[in-house]
Protein backbone atom coordinates (compact mmCIF):
# COMPACT_ATOMS: atom_id res chain seq x y z
CA UNK A 1 -0.21 0.13 0.10
CA UNK A 2 1.04 3.60 -1.00
CA UNK A 3 1.43 5.78 2.07
CA UNK A 4 0.83 9.69 1.97
CA UNK A 5 2.01 12.25 4.80
CA UNK A 6 0.19 15.17 6.43
CA UNK A 7 1.39 17.05 9.78
CA UNK A 8 -1.21 15.59 12.30
CA UNK A 9 -3.71 17.31 15.05
CA UNK A 10 -3.05 15.35 18.37
CA UNK A 11 -5.72 14.24 20.67
CA UNK A 12 -4.22 12.17 23.67
CA UNK A 13 -5.70 10.94 26.81
CA UNK A 14 -2.77 9.73 28.11
CA UNK A 15 0.47 11.33 26.32
CA UNK A 16 4.12 12.39 27.68
CA UNK A 17 4.91 15.91 26.41
CA UNK A 18 8.45 17.10 26.04
CA UNK A 19 8.28 20.84 25.82
CA UNK A 20 11.69 23.12 24.81
CA UNK A 21 12.19 26.16 26.55
CA UNK A 22 15.00 28.34 24.86
CA UNK A 23 15.85 31.96 25.54
CA UNK A 24 16.12 34.18 23.08
CA UNK A 25 19.78 35.04 23.75
CA UNK A 26 21.73 32.91 25.22
CA UNK A 27 21.86 33.37 29.39
CA UNK A 28 21.73 30.70 32.75
CA UNK A 29 20.13 28.34 33.11
CA UNK A 30 18.67 27.78 37.09
CA UNK A 31 17.42 24.71 37.35
CA UNK A 32 19.47 21.23 36.56
CA UNK A 33 18.60 17.58 35.04
CA UNK A 34 16.18 15.57 37.35
CA UNK A 35 14.58 18.40 38.70
CA UNK A 36 10.84 19.23 39.22
CA UNK A 37 9.11 22.42 38.53
CA UNK A 38 6.07 24.59 38.28
CA UNK A 39 4.74 26.11 35.73
CA UNK A 40 5.37 29.31 36.87
CA UNK A 41 8.89 28.20 37.56
CA UNK A 42 11.77 30.47 36.13
CA UNK A 43 14.18 27.98 34.70
CA UNK A 44 16.57 30.36 32.65
CA UNK A 45 17.63 34.10 32.53
CA UNK A 46 18.82 36.43 30.62
CA UNK A 47 19.45 40.46 29.56
CA UNK A 48 17.85 41.83 26.16
CA UNK A 49 19.82 45.19 25.37
CA UNK A 50 17.86 48.09 25.97
CA UNK A 51 16.46 50.38 23.93
CA UNK A 52 18.68 52.50 21.55
CA UNK A 53 17.73 56.53 22.39
CA UNK A 54 19.02 58.42 18.95
CA UNK A 55 19.18 62.14 20.00
CA UNK A 56 20.32 65.23 18.12
CA UNK A 57 22.21 67.48 20.76
CA UNK A 58 23.21 70.40 18.20
CA UNK A 59 19.58 71.71 18.66
CA UNK A 60 19.49 72.48 22.09
CA UNK A 61 23.23 73.73 22.58
CA UNK A 62 22.43 75.95 19.30
CA UNK A 63 25.64 74.47 17.48
CA UNK A 64 27.11 72.75 14.16
CA UNK A 65 27.53 69.06 14.07
CA UNK A 66 31.38 69.10 13.75
CA UNK A 67 31.20 71.06 16.55
CA UNK A 68 28.95 68.85 19.06
CA UNK A 69 31.72 66.56 20.34
CA UNK A 70 33.67 69.80 21.86
CA UNK A 71 30.46 70.12 24.04
CA UNK A 72 30.18 66.72 25.34
CA UNK A 73 30.54 66.00 29.15
CA UNK A 74 30.28 62.20 28.36
CA UNK A 75 33.02 59.90 26.66
CA UNK A 76 31.29 57.17 24.90
CA UNK A 77 30.52 53.88 27.09
CA UNK A 78 29.66 56.09 30.17
CA UNK A 79 26.95 55.71 32.15
CA UNK A 80 24.01 58.18 31.57
CA UNK A 81 21.49 59.29 34.50
CA UNK A 82 18.25 60.69 33.09
CA UNK A 83 18.43 64.78 33.73
CA UNK A 84 21.99 64.38 33.68
CA UNK A 85 23.89 67.64 32.09
CA UNK A 86 25.77 65.89 29.19
CA UNK A 87 26.57 68.19 27.12
CA UNK A 88 27.32 72.04 27.74
CA UNK A 89 27.77 75.21 25.39
CA UNK A 90 29.16 78.13 26.83
CA UNK A 91 29.90 81.43 24.76
CA UNK A 92 30.29 84.63 27.52
CA UNK A 93 27.21 84.74 29.47
CA UNK A 94 25.07 82.62 27.59
CA UNK A 95 25.40 78.93 28.41
CA UNK A 96 23.57 76.06 26.58
CA UNK A 97 22.94 72.82 28.37
CA UNK A 98 21.65 69.13 26.82
CA UNK A 99 19.96 67.49 29.80
CA UNK A 100 19.88 63.88 29.18
CA UNK A 101 15.78 62.60 28.57
CA UNK A 102 17.16 58.51 29.09
CA UNK A 103 19.14 56.62 31.55
CA UNK A 104 21.61 54.31 30.58
CA UNK A 105 25.30 54.11 28.02
CA UNK A 106 26.07 56.79 25.61
CA UNK A 107 26.80 54.26 23.09
CA UNK A 108 28.02 56.43 20.20
CA UNK A 109 28.61 60.11 19.02
CA UNK A 110 28.06 61.16 15.67
CA UNK A 111 29.99 63.92 14.31
CA UNK A 112 28.54 63.82 10.93
CA UNK A 113 25.38 64.01 12.26
CA UNK A 114 25.75 65.73 15.54
CA UNK A 115 23.66 62.97 17.27
CA UNK A 116 24.13 60.73 20.01
CA UNK A 117 23.16 57.47 20.76
CA UNK A 118 21.85 56.75 24.63
CA UNK A 119 21.11 52.71 25.09
CA UNK A 120 19.10 51.82 27.88
CA UNK A 121 19.49 49.31 30.54
CA UNK A 122 19.33 46.33 29.68
CA UNK A 123 15.92 44.19 30.34
CA UNK A 124 15.80 41.11 32.34
CA UNK A 125 14.06 38.46 30.83
CA UNK A 126 12.95 35.14 32.95
CA UNK A 127 11.46 32.10 31.29
CA UNK A 128 8.81 30.04 33.15
CA UNK A 129 8.56 26.07 32.71
CA UNK A 130 4.83 26.96 31.52
CA UNK A 131 4.20 23.70 32.45
CA UNK A 132 4.85 21.57 35.87
CA UNK A 133 7.08 18.25 34.90
CA UNK A 134 10.69 16.88 35.16
CA UNK A 135 13.88 18.58 34.04
CA UNK A 136 14.82 15.88 31.58
CA UNK A 137 17.45 17.92 29.42
CA UNK A 138 19.60 20.86 29.56
CA UNK A 139 20.77 23.30 26.80
CA UNK A 140 23.51 25.12 27.46
CA UNK A 141 23.13 28.97 27.96
CA UNK A 142 19.99 28.50 26.59
CA UNK A 143 17.30 26.38 28.11
CA UNK A 144 15.74 23.20 29.35
CA UNK A 145 13.89 20.13 28.24
CA UNK A 146 10.48 19.62 30.50
CA UNK A 147 9.03 16.30 30.39
CA UNK A 148 4.77 16.46 31.37
CA UNK A 149 2.39 13.19 31.90
CA UNK A 150 -0.91 14.95 30.16
CA UNK A 151 -3.54 15.19 28.16
CA UNK A 152 -3.31 16.54 25.54
CA UNK A 153 -5.05 18.27 22.49
CA UNK A 154 -4.08 20.22 19.78
CA UNK A 155 -6.13 23.02 17.85
CA UNK A 156 -6.55 24.52 14.30
CA UNK A 157 -6.13 27.59 15.14
CA UNK A 158 -5.90 30.09 18.05
CA UNK A 159 -4.89 33.90 19.52
CA UNK A 160 -2.98 35.06 22.70
CA UNK A 161 0.18 33.59 24.69
CA UNK A 162 0.80 31.20 27.45
CA UNK A 163 -1.81 31.14 30.45
CA UNK A 164 -3.52 29.07 32.54
CA UNK A 165 -6.21 28.22 34.63
CA UNK A 166 -8.74 25.79 35.92
CA UNK A 167 -11.22 23.99 33.26
CA UNK A 168 -15.02 24.86 33.46
CA UNK A 169 -17.18 23.18 30.57
CA UNK A 170 -19.71 25.80 30.01
CA UNK A 171 -21.81 24.11 27.23
CA UNK A 172 -23.93 20.79 27.71
CA UNK A 173 -22.56 19.41 24.00
CA UNK A 174 -20.42 19.53 21.66
CA UNK A 175 -22.86 21.29 19.10
CA UNK A 176 -24.19 23.66 21.31
CA UNK A 177 -23.61 27.94 20.64
CA UNK A 178 -21.93 29.85 23.35
CA UNK A 179 -24.67 32.97 24.92
CA UNK A 180 -24.28 35.53 27.22
CA UNK A 181 -25.87 33.35 29.79
CA UNK A 182 -22.94 31.17 29.74
CA UNK A 183 -20.14 33.94 30.94
CA UNK A 184 -20.92 34.44 34.66
CA UNK A 185 -18.30 36.39 37.22
CA UNK A 186 -17.23 33.12 38.76
CA UNK A 187 -15.45 32.42 35.03
CA UNK A 188 -12.68 35.08 36.24
CA UNK A 189 -9.29 33.13 35.88
CA UNK A 190 -10.61 29.59 34.34
CA UNK A 191 -10.17 28.52 31.36
CA UNK A 192 -13.66 28.16 29.66
CA UNK A 193 -15.01 24.91 26.53
CA UNK A 194 -18.07 25.74 25.01
CA UNK A 195 -19.59 24.41 21.98
CA UNK A 196 -19.72 25.06 18.05
CA UNK A 197 -19.63 28.65 17.83
CA UNK A 198 -18.29 31.56 19.70
CA UNK A 199 -19.45 35.38 18.90
CA UNK A 200 -17.52 38.66 19.35
CA UNK A 201 -19.45 39.62 21.74
CA UNK A 202 -19.45 36.83 24.16
CA UNK A 203 -15.58 37.01 24.25
CA UNK A 204 -15.45 40.53 25.40
CA UNK A 205 -18.03 39.34 28.18
CA UNK A 206 -15.56 36.60 28.84
CA UNK A 207 -12.75 39.43 28.89
CA UNK A 208 -14.75 41.81 30.86
CA UNK A 209 -15.55 38.46 33.65
CA UNK A 210 -11.63 37.79 33.76
CA UNK A 211 -11.93 34.43 32.03
CA UNK A 212 -8.32 33.43 31.09
CA UNK A 213 -9.13 31.40 27.96
CA UNK A 214 -11.58 30.29 25.94
CA UNK A 215 -11.89 26.69 23.93
CA UNK A 216 -14.36 26.35 21.64
CA UNK A 217 -15.04 25.06 17.97
CA UNK A 218 -15.24 27.60 15.83
CA UNK A 219 -15.80 30.94 15.01
CA UNK A 220 -17.02 33.53 12.59
CA UNK A 221 -14.25 35.19 10.45
CA UNK A 222 -16.00 38.58 11.06
CA UNK A 223 -16.11 37.82 14.65
CA UNK A 224 -12.59 37.52 15.18
CA UNK A 225 -11.13 40.37 12.57
CA UNK A 226 -14.18 42.78 15.19
CA UNK A 227 -12.91 40.92 18.52
CA UNK A 228 -9.32 41.79 17.46
CA UNK A 229 -9.83 45.22 15.30
CA UNK A 230 -8.10 43.81 12.72
CA UNK A 231 -7.46 41.32 9.84
CA UNK A 232 -5.61 38.30 11.24
CA UNK A 233 -2.04 37.78 8.81
CA UNK A 234 -0.50 34.56 7.94
CA UNK A 235 2.56 35.49 10.19
CA UNK A 236 2.26 33.35 13.64
CA UNK A 237 -0.21 34.30 15.90
CA UNK A 238 0.40 34.34 20.02
CA UNK A 239 1.38 37.75 20.84
CA UNK A 240 -1.72 39.25 20.63
CA UNK A 241 -3.03 41.44 23.23
CA UNK A 242 -6.77 40.63 23.07
CA UNK A 243 -7.38 39.83 27.04
CA UNK A 244 -7.82 35.92 26.48
CA UNK A 245 -6.32 33.13 24.52
CA UNK A 246 -8.59 31.83 22.36
CA UNK A 247 -8.20 28.09 21.15
CA UNK A 248 -10.22 26.60 17.76
CA UNK A 249 -10.52 23.23 17.74
CA UNK A 250 -12.21 22.73 13.99
CA UNK A 251 -12.22 25.51 12.20
CA UNK A 252 -14.04 28.86 11.20
CA UNK A 253 -17.61 29.38 10.61
CA UNK A 254 -20.52 27.31 13.15
CA UNK A 255 -18.43 24.12 13.76
CA UNK A 256 -19.44 21.18 16.32
CA UNK A 257 -16.20 20.41 18.60
CA UNK A 258 -14.57 16.99 17.75
CA UNK A 259 -16.89 14.96 20.53
CA UNK A 260 -13.72 13.02 21.35
CA UNK A 261 -12.09 16.62 21.92
CA UNK A 262 -15.45 17.91 24.11
CA UNK A 263 -15.87 14.62 26.03
CA UNK A 264 -12.03 15.00 27.05
CA UNK A 265 -12.02 18.85 28.07
CA UNK A 266 -14.92 17.90 29.98
CA UNK A 267 -13.65 14.86 31.96
CA UNK A 268 -11.14 17.22 33.40
CA UNK A 269 -13.31 20.46 33.69
CA UNK A 270 -11.99 21.45 37.52
CA UNK A 271 -8.17 20.73 36.49
CA UNK A 272 -5.86 23.23 36.14
CA UNK A 273 -4.65 23.13 32.25
CA UNK A 274 -1.89 25.34 30.38
CA UNK A 275 -2.71 26.95 27.29
CA UNK A 276 -1.12 28.58 24.45
CA UNK A 277 -2.74 29.82 21.51
CA UNK A 278 0.36 30.57 19.25
CA UNK A 279 -0.28 29.42 15.27
CA UNK A 280 1.65 29.28 11.99
CA UNK A 281 0.44 27.76 9.13
CA UNK A 282 3.09 27.80 6.75
CA UNK A 283 6.44 25.92 6.79
CA UNK A 284 7.21 24.55 10.35
CA UNK A 285 3.51 24.44 11.53
CA UNK A 286 2.93 25.22 14.70
CA UNK A 287 -0.56 24.14 16.50
CA UNK A 288 -2.24 25.73 19.46
CA UNK A 289 -2.19 23.38 22.34
CA UNK A 290 -3.71 22.13 25.30
CA UNK A 291 -2.28 20.52 28.08
CA UNK A 292 -3.66 19.16 30.98
CA UNK A 293 -0.73 17.67 33.69
CA UNK A 294 -1.59 14.24 35.22
CA UNK A 295 -0.40 12.97 37.75
CA UNK A 296 0.09 9.90 36.87
CA UNK A 297 0.57 8.26 33.25
CA UNK A 298 2.55 5.30 33.33
CA UNK A 299 0.57 3.83 30.06
CA UNK A 300 1.46 7.21 28.78
CA UNK A 301 3.11 7.66 24.61
CA UNK A 302 6.11 9.44 24.60
CA UNK A 303 6.43 12.36 22.19
CA UNK A 304 7.95 15.79 21.48
CA UNK A 305 6.64 19.85 21.38
CA UNK A 306 6.73 19.26 17.45
CA UNK A 307 3.77 17.75 15.16
CA UNK A 308 4.68 14.66 13.90
CA UNK A 309 4.29 12.68 10.65
CA UNK A 310 1.85 9.68 10.16
CA UNK A 311 1.61 7.52 7.67
CA UNK A 312 -2.37 6.74 6.57
CA UNK A 313 -4.13 4.11 7.23
CA UNK A 314 -7.68 2.73 6.97
CA UNK A 315 -9.70 3.41 9.62
CA UNK A 316 -7.58 6.33 11.08
CA UNK A 317 -9.10 9.48 12.00
CA UNK A 318 -8.98 12.53 10.18
CA UNK A 319 -10.66 15.98 9.35
CA UNK A 320 -11.30 17.07 5.77
CA UNK A 321 -9.83 20.81 4.97
CA UNK A 322 -11.26 21.18 1.74
CA UNK A 323 -14.31 22.66 0.41
CA UNK A 324 -17.52 21.56 0.82
CA UNK A 325 -16.93 19.57 3.53
CA UNK A 326 -14.24 21.42 5.41
CA UNK A 327 -13.98 21.06 9.10
CA UNK A 328 -16.01 17.32 9.11
CA UNK A 329 -14.29 14.56 10.44
CA UNK A 330 -13.94 10.80 9.72
CA UNK A 331 -12.18 7.73 9.43
CA UNK A 332 -10.62 6.56 5.82
CA UNK A 333 -12.22 3.65 4.39
CA UNK A 334 -10.04 3.71 1.46
CA UNK A 335 -6.37 4.14 0.05
CA UNK A 336 -7.11 4.09 -3.35
CA UNK A 337 -3.59 3.45 -5.44
CA UNK A 338 -4.44 5.28 -9.09
CA UNK A 339 -4.24 8.80 -9.17
CA UNK A 340 -7.58 10.54 -9.94
CA UNK A 341 -8.75 13.62 -11.95
CA UNK A 342 -9.22 16.31 -9.63
CA UNK A 343 -11.88 19.26 -10.94
CA UNK A 344 -8.75 21.55 -11.48
CA UNK A 345 -7.51 19.25 -14.49
CA UNK A 346 -4.81 17.70 -12.00
CA UNK A 347 -4.27 14.58 -11.19
CA UNK A 348 -4.09 13.20 -7.37
CA UNK A 349 -3.87 10.52 -4.93
CA UNK A 350 -7.19 10.44 -3.03
CA UNK A 351 -8.85 8.52 -0.21
CA UNK A 352 -11.73 7.97 0.56
CA UNK A 353 -13.60 8.92 3.92
CA UNK A 354 -16.57 7.83 5.84
CA UNK A 355 -17.94 10.93 7.44
CA UNK A 356 -19.90 10.74 11.17
CA UNK A 357 -23.09 11.25 9.65
CA UNK A 358 -22.51 8.15 7.48
CA UNK A 359 -21.34 9.93 3.87
CA UNK A 360 -18.38 8.55 2.17
CA UNK A 361 -16.31 11.17 0.33
CA UNK A 362 -13.52 11.46 -2.13
CA UNK A 363 -10.66 13.81 -1.33
CA UNK A 364 -7.50 14.72 -2.51
CA UNK A 365 -5.07 12.79 0.58
CA UNK A 366 -3.19 16.48 0.94
CA UNK A 367 -6.72 18.08 1.83
CA UNK A 368 -6.65 16.17 5.38
CA UNK A 369 -5.34 16.16 8.59
CA UNK A 370 -4.69 13.05 10.57
CA UNK A 371 -6.39 13.30 13.84
CA UNK A 372 -4.40 11.25 16.58
CA UNK A 373 -5.71 9.31 19.14
């Protein structure tokens, strides 16, 4: 049988997640192999360069650029305090001075332009573990790999960064639409599990009550755009300052959450979950993640914090990602070997999917995603 490969969406009741945590610049790792860490524990530290501030000193001194260095009271590399006089021009009874607007280090004096560069103090960066677990590997001067037994679900799209909170299922079924009545003041600090759809109005109410996250099957593109205040781009998401982290498990539009995903999340209501909405759909695929740490997971499968590539087999759970069946779930019914002519007049390998409603449809193999269970 021929094989095709496609990025898989994981949904695991028991899973050994190995999460790599790395600094943006070399620094100091503060834990060692074998250490147990909490999600909010610092595992590595570094310092980012401060912002460079460019100032034209000729303006306050009323001098020509080539004369400016003669009036400087500080040399390159010397510290500068905010409000300190760092340049002075005296002429008879007149005195002009430049008081620094910034604290930092005088990095550069540019005679040609009459400008100086003050580098603000370094910015401390603390890298948190994000998930609780055990340190299994140390990346010298960079970070660590943390092993966390967990229940694990990947979404199809998300916004917002890393956060955590107690899971609470606020609907009765995977096809129920989230309404205003579902969002209550007691949901402050929690991660809410919805059904088939959430709107911009509901997301704003969730932010208002202090919810940290929302997990739902689908959202309309317009509601997402109105919630963010701009059109989402194709770059990596996860840096939005939206007030909460949103994870969409199925796609855009009203789409019932996969029943297995809904039941798995509901079974862990009342437990702490760690979620991240970061998404990248181009090369180097990044999926939003839902991580629910488990105390014991002796039968858990091993894994990495990257999406694996799996061969397709009959019976495997998949999601269709082409119209008119976009977002529908099913199982592979057959894998024809022969190439078939598509509507575009091109030829491609296809597969037959038995959808959850019993229909059998034929789609290109490249237009399905494997759901790892």
